[in-house]
Short mmCIF file of C-alpha atoms in Angstrom, two decimals:
data_model
loop_
_atom_site.label_atom_id
_atom_site.label_comp_id
_atom_site.label_asym_id
_atom_site.label_seq_id
_atom_site.Cartn_x
_atom_site.Cartn_y
_atom_site.Cartn_z
CA MET D 1 -11.90 8.53 -33.33
CA GLN D 2 -14.80 7.71 -31.15
CA VAL D 3 -17.30 9.63 -28.89
CA THR D 4 -19.39 8.26 -26.17
CA TYR D 5 -22.13 10.18 -24.45
CA ILE D 6 -21.82 10.02 -20.78
CA GLY D 7 -24.55 12.25 -19.57
CA HIS D 8 -25.52 16.08 -19.61
CA ALA D 9 -22.25 17.78 -21.30
CA THR D 10 -20.02 14.98 -20.23
CA THR D 11 -18.61 12.95 -23.19
CA LEU D 12 -15.68 10.72 -23.68
CA ILE D 13 -13.68 11.55 -26.80
CA GLU D 14 -11.01 8.98 -28.17
CA LEU D 15 -8.66 10.78 -30.47
CA ASP D 16 -5.14 9.62 -31.66
CA GLY D 17 -5.10 7.28 -28.91
CA LYS D 18 -5.53 10.29 -26.27
CA HIS D 19 -8.94 10.51 -24.11
CA ILE D 20 -10.50 13.65 -23.42
CA LEU D 21 -13.46 14.47 -21.15
CA THR D 22 -15.83 17.29 -21.69
CA ASP D 23 -17.47 19.23 -18.80
CA PRO D 24 -17.05 16.12 -16.54
CA HIS D 25 -19.89 15.62 -14.07
CA PHE D 26 -20.45 12.14 -12.57
CA GLY D 27 -22.45 13.57 -9.44
CA ASN D 28 -25.84 12.09 -8.61
CA TRP D 29 -27.13 15.51 -7.86
CA LEU D 30 -27.52 19.20 -8.93
CA PHE D 31 -28.45 20.76 -5.87
CA LEU D 32 -32.00 19.43 -5.37
CA LEU D 33 -32.29 17.69 -8.85
CA PRO D 34 -31.34 13.71 -8.85
CA ARG D 35 -29.44 12.51 -11.76
CA GLN D 36 -32.16 10.80 -14.10
CA GLN D 37 -29.82 8.13 -15.62
CA TYR D 38 -26.72 6.39 -14.98
CA PRO D 39 -23.71 7.72 -16.67
CA GLY D 40 -22.98 6.26 -20.18
CA ILE D 41 -19.58 5.01 -18.69
CA ARG D 42 -19.38 4.52 -14.87
CA PHE D 43 -16.48 6.64 -13.34
CA HIS D 44 -14.50 3.27 -12.47
CA ASN D 45 -14.64 2.19 -16.10
CA LEU D 46 -13.00 5.23 -17.45
CA PRO D 47 -9.78 4.70 -19.35
CA LYS D 48 -6.67 6.92 -18.54
CA ILE D 49 -7.72 10.45 -18.94
CA ASP D 50 -5.15 12.80 -20.72
CA LEU D 51 -7.29 15.99 -20.99
CA ALA D 52 -10.33 17.72 -19.38
CA LEU D 53 -12.18 20.55 -20.92
CA VAL D 54 -14.48 22.86 -18.75
CA SER D 55 -16.54 25.11 -21.04
CA HIS D 56 -17.88 27.45 -18.13
CA ALA D 57 -18.26 27.67 -14.42
CA HIS D 58 -22.05 26.97 -13.98
CA TYR D 59 -22.60 23.88 -11.69
CA ASP D 60 -23.88 21.37 -13.83
CA HIS D 61 -20.62 21.78 -16.06
CA LEU D 62 -17.87 22.52 -13.45
CA HIS D 63 -18.32 19.89 -10.95
CA LYS D 64 -15.39 19.95 -8.72
CA ARG D 65 -16.01 16.85 -6.83
CA THR D 66 -15.63 14.90 -10.24
CA LEU D 67 -12.35 16.85 -11.11
CA ARG D 68 -10.87 15.97 -7.75
CA LYS D 69 -11.66 12.10 -8.26
CA LEU D 70 -10.25 12.30 -11.75
CA HIS D 71 -7.07 14.07 -10.65
CA LYS D 72 -6.69 11.46 -8.08
CA VAL D 73 -6.66 8.72 -10.38
CA ASN D 74 -5.04 10.60 -13.37
CA PRO D 75 -2.43 12.81 -11.70
CA GLN D 76 -0.78 13.60 -15.16
CA MET D 77 -4.28 14.96 -16.39
CA ALA D 78 -4.23 18.35 -17.84
CA LEU D 79 -7.31 20.69 -17.87
CA ARG D 80 -8.30 23.60 -20.35
CA CYS D 81 -10.95 25.93 -19.43
CA ALA D 82 -12.71 29.18 -20.35
CA ARG D 83 -11.25 32.63 -19.16
CA GLY D 84 -11.15 33.24 -15.32
CA ILE D 85 -12.09 29.66 -14.36
CA ALA D 86 -8.60 28.32 -13.53
CA ARG D 87 -8.60 29.87 -10.13
CA ILE D 88 -11.75 28.01 -9.18
CA ILE D 89 -10.25 24.72 -10.12
CA LYS D 90 -7.03 25.42 -7.78
CA SER D 91 -8.89 23.48 -4.98
CA THR D 92 -9.09 20.31 -7.10
CA HIS D 93 -5.13 20.06 -6.97
CA ILE D 94 -4.74 19.75 -10.80
CA THR D 95 -1.55 21.39 -11.57
CA ASP D 96 -1.75 21.50 -15.20
CA VAL D 97 -4.53 24.11 -15.78
CA LYS D 98 -4.98 26.97 -18.28
CA SER D 99 -7.70 29.29 -18.96
CA MET D 100 -7.84 30.12 -22.77
CA TYR D 101 -9.47 32.96 -24.27
CA GLU D 102 -11.24 33.35 -27.78
CA ASP D 103 -9.26 32.01 -30.40
CA GLU D 104 -6.42 31.10 -28.30
CA THR D 105 -4.70 27.72 -29.41
CA ASP D 106 -2.84 25.28 -27.01
CA THR D 107 -1.15 21.89 -27.81
CA VAL D 108 -2.07 19.28 -25.16
CA ALA D 109 -0.97 15.39 -25.29
CA GLY D 110 -0.33 16.11 -29.11
CA LEU D 111 -3.71 17.47 -29.84
CA LYS D 112 -4.49 20.92 -30.72
CA ILE D 113 -7.02 22.67 -28.53
CA THR D 114 -8.52 25.91 -29.76
CA ALA D 115 -11.00 28.24 -27.90
CA VAL D 116 -14.08 29.49 -29.86
CA ARG D 117 -16.91 31.63 -29.11
CA SER D 118 -20.18 30.58 -27.91
CA LYS D 119 -23.52 32.12 -27.31
CA HIS D 120 -24.29 31.66 -23.63
CA PHE D 121 -23.21 33.51 -20.28
CA GLY D 122 -20.64 33.09 -17.60
CA GLY D 123 -20.70 32.96 -13.93
CA ARG D 124 -21.15 30.27 -11.08
CA LEU D 125 -24.47 30.41 -9.99
CA PHE D 126 -26.28 31.09 -13.32
CA LEU D 127 -26.59 34.68 -12.23
CA ALA D 128 -23.66 36.81 -11.95
CA GLY D 129 -19.87 36.85 -12.90
CA GLY D 130 -20.11 36.70 -16.53
CA PHE D 131 -17.62 39.48 -17.09
CA ILE D 132 -15.08 37.76 -14.88
CA LEU D 133 -15.90 34.06 -15.53
CA GLY D 134 -16.12 33.05 -19.25
CA TYR D 135 -17.77 30.51 -21.50
CA THR D 136 -16.26 29.09 -24.44
CA GLY D 137 -16.50 26.18 -27.04
CA PHE D 138 -13.61 24.07 -28.01
CA ILE D 139 -12.35 22.60 -31.23
CA ILE D 140 -10.10 19.57 -30.77
CA GLU D 141 -7.87 18.58 -33.75
CA GLY D 142 -5.77 15.38 -34.07
CA LYS D 143 -4.40 13.35 -36.91
CA GLU D 144 -7.73 11.09 -36.96
CA GLY D 145 -10.11 14.06 -37.31
CA THR D 146 -11.54 17.02 -35.56
CA VAL D 147 -14.34 17.16 -32.87
CA TYR D 148 -16.22 20.38 -31.75
CA PHE D 149 -17.72 20.79 -28.35
CA PRO D 150 -19.45 24.16 -27.79
CA GLY D 151 -20.50 23.62 -24.06
CA ASP D 152 -23.70 25.32 -23.55
CA ALA D 153 -24.63 27.18 -26.51
CA ALA D 154 -27.92 28.98 -27.95
CA TYR D 155 -28.22 29.00 -31.70
CA SER D 156 -26.37 31.74 -33.60
CA GLU D 157 -25.99 31.34 -37.45
CA THR D 158 -23.13 33.51 -37.41
CA TYR D 159 -21.15 31.81 -35.00
CA PHE D 160 -21.56 28.35 -36.34
CA THR D 161 -21.24 29.40 -39.71
CA GLU D 162 -17.76 31.03 -38.98
CA ILE D 163 -16.66 28.09 -37.04
CA GLY D 164 -17.70 25.64 -39.86
CA GLN D 165 -15.65 27.61 -42.34
CA ARG D 166 -12.70 27.91 -40.02
CA PHE D 167 -12.54 24.13 -39.13
CA LYS D 168 -13.17 21.05 -41.12
CA ILE D 169 -15.37 19.15 -38.37
CA ASP D 170 -15.76 15.54 -38.27
CA ILE D 171 -18.08 15.21 -35.15
CA ALA D 172 -20.03 18.04 -33.70
CA LEU D 173 -21.45 17.58 -29.99
CA LEU D 174 -24.41 19.74 -30.13
CA PRO D 175 -26.76 20.27 -27.06
CA ILE D 176 -30.33 19.82 -27.44
CA GLY D 177 -32.18 19.87 -24.08
CA ALA D 178 -33.04 22.14 -21.36
CA TYR D 179 -34.85 24.78 -23.81
CA LYS D 180 -38.25 25.37 -22.26
CA PRO D 181 -39.66 28.07 -21.18
CA ARG D 182 -38.47 29.45 -24.67
CA ILE D 183 -38.89 33.02 -23.73
CA TYR D 184 -36.17 32.64 -21.19
CA LEU D 185 -33.89 29.78 -22.59
CA ARG D 186 -33.95 30.96 -26.30
CA GLY D 187 -30.90 32.84 -25.77
CA LYS D 188 -28.99 30.47 -23.58
CA HIS D 189 -29.67 26.81 -24.94
CA MET D 190 -30.52 25.33 -28.17
CA ASN D 191 -33.65 22.95 -28.75
CA PRO D 192 -33.35 20.17 -31.46
CA ASP D 193 -34.48 22.43 -34.18
CA ASP D 194 -31.67 24.84 -33.58
CA ALA D 195 -29.28 21.86 -33.33
CA ILE D 196 -30.02 20.82 -36.78
CA LYS D 197 -29.54 24.27 -38.12
CA ALA D 198 -26.25 24.38 -36.36
CA PHE D 199 -25.21 21.02 -37.80
CA GLN D 200 -25.96 22.48 -41.18
CA ASP D 201 -24.13 25.51 -40.76
CA LEU D 202 -21.07 23.70 -39.08
CA HIS D 203 -20.89 21.52 -42.05
CA ALA D 204 -19.77 18.78 -39.78
CA ARG D 205 -19.85 15.08 -41.04
CA TYR D 206 -21.85 13.83 -37.82
CA MET D 207 -23.56 15.12 -34.89
CA VAL D 208 -23.74 13.77 -31.44
CA PRO D 209 -26.60 15.24 -29.28
CA ILE D 210 -25.57 16.23 -25.74
CA HIS D 211 -27.04 17.86 -22.77
CA TRP D 212 -30.28 15.63 -22.55
CA GLY D 213 -31.73 13.11 -20.12
CA THR D 214 -29.56 13.66 -17.21
CA PHE D 215 -30.65 16.57 -15.23
CA LYS D 216 -34.39 18.07 -15.48
CA LEU D 217 -33.36 21.63 -16.12
CA GLY D 218 -36.09 22.47 -18.64
CA LEU D 219 -39.81 22.32 -18.56
CA GLU D 220 -39.84 19.90 -21.40
CA PHE D 221 -40.18 16.11 -20.63
CA LEU D 222 -36.72 14.45 -20.02
CA HIS D 223 -36.66 12.46 -23.41
CA THR D 224 -38.66 14.80 -25.72
CA PRO D 225 -35.50 16.29 -27.09
CA THR D 226 -34.25 12.81 -28.43
CA ARG D 227 -37.62 11.97 -29.82
CA TRP D 228 -38.04 15.37 -31.55
CA LEU D 229 -34.37 15.25 -32.95
CA ARG D 230 -35.10 11.89 -34.53
CA GLU D 231 -38.06 13.05 -36.10
CA LEU D 232 -36.16 16.27 -37.40
CA SER D 233 -33.34 14.22 -38.63
CA GLN D 234 -35.54 12.05 -40.66
CA GLN D 235 -37.37 15.21 -42.16
CA TYR D 236 -33.99 16.58 -43.07
CA GLY D 237 -32.64 13.48 -44.47
CA VAL D 238 -29.65 13.10 -41.90
CA GLU D 239 -30.64 10.31 -39.77
CA ASP D 240 -27.69 8.47 -40.81
CA LYS D 241 -25.33 11.36 -39.51
CA VAL D 242 -26.95 12.00 -36.08
CA LYS D 243 -25.46 9.33 -33.86
#
């Protein structure tokens, strides 16, 4: 079992010999915002992808151009997404697509996928459509272990504690960036302090920080989240568990 951070909310999960991409985005631009660093793995160096997970429809998480490219080189690739999003993905020509509702479970490529609740909001343009286009986190279970991907998520002790009680999580992929201004983003994104609390609530073995250093969506400096997280992990004595 291995996780590689590619950028923003995109990670490559290797589990039971299968390869999963979370919220795949290999684009160089997000509207007028340029990508700030190269992907951790270049697109042409990706292995065969068995499954893509899309947590919600915001443009920084659902990038249709990337999905089309993935389908072109991985025609067998399955995709699981939050409720209402499958219809948006039709134009990518991916055939094995399914929207999942909270607590719904599916088996893909021998892996058990469960949709779990997340504290965020839906829509496509960050403003509307939340009742039609959903948002979700995913639990990916295999013989080698369990990975938790929340997508975008604000901190909720209730949600994370509940998920930690239901699942034995080996690796939690927790977002740490795009948290300022706090008055607006507190209910939408976690900061590093929230992520450490979530990690403790989940009782996960390891944490991989995501949602940082790729697109400048918050007012904080681009690499402030990772520096702050490093300080907090030392303060809480979990530096060997934060990767």
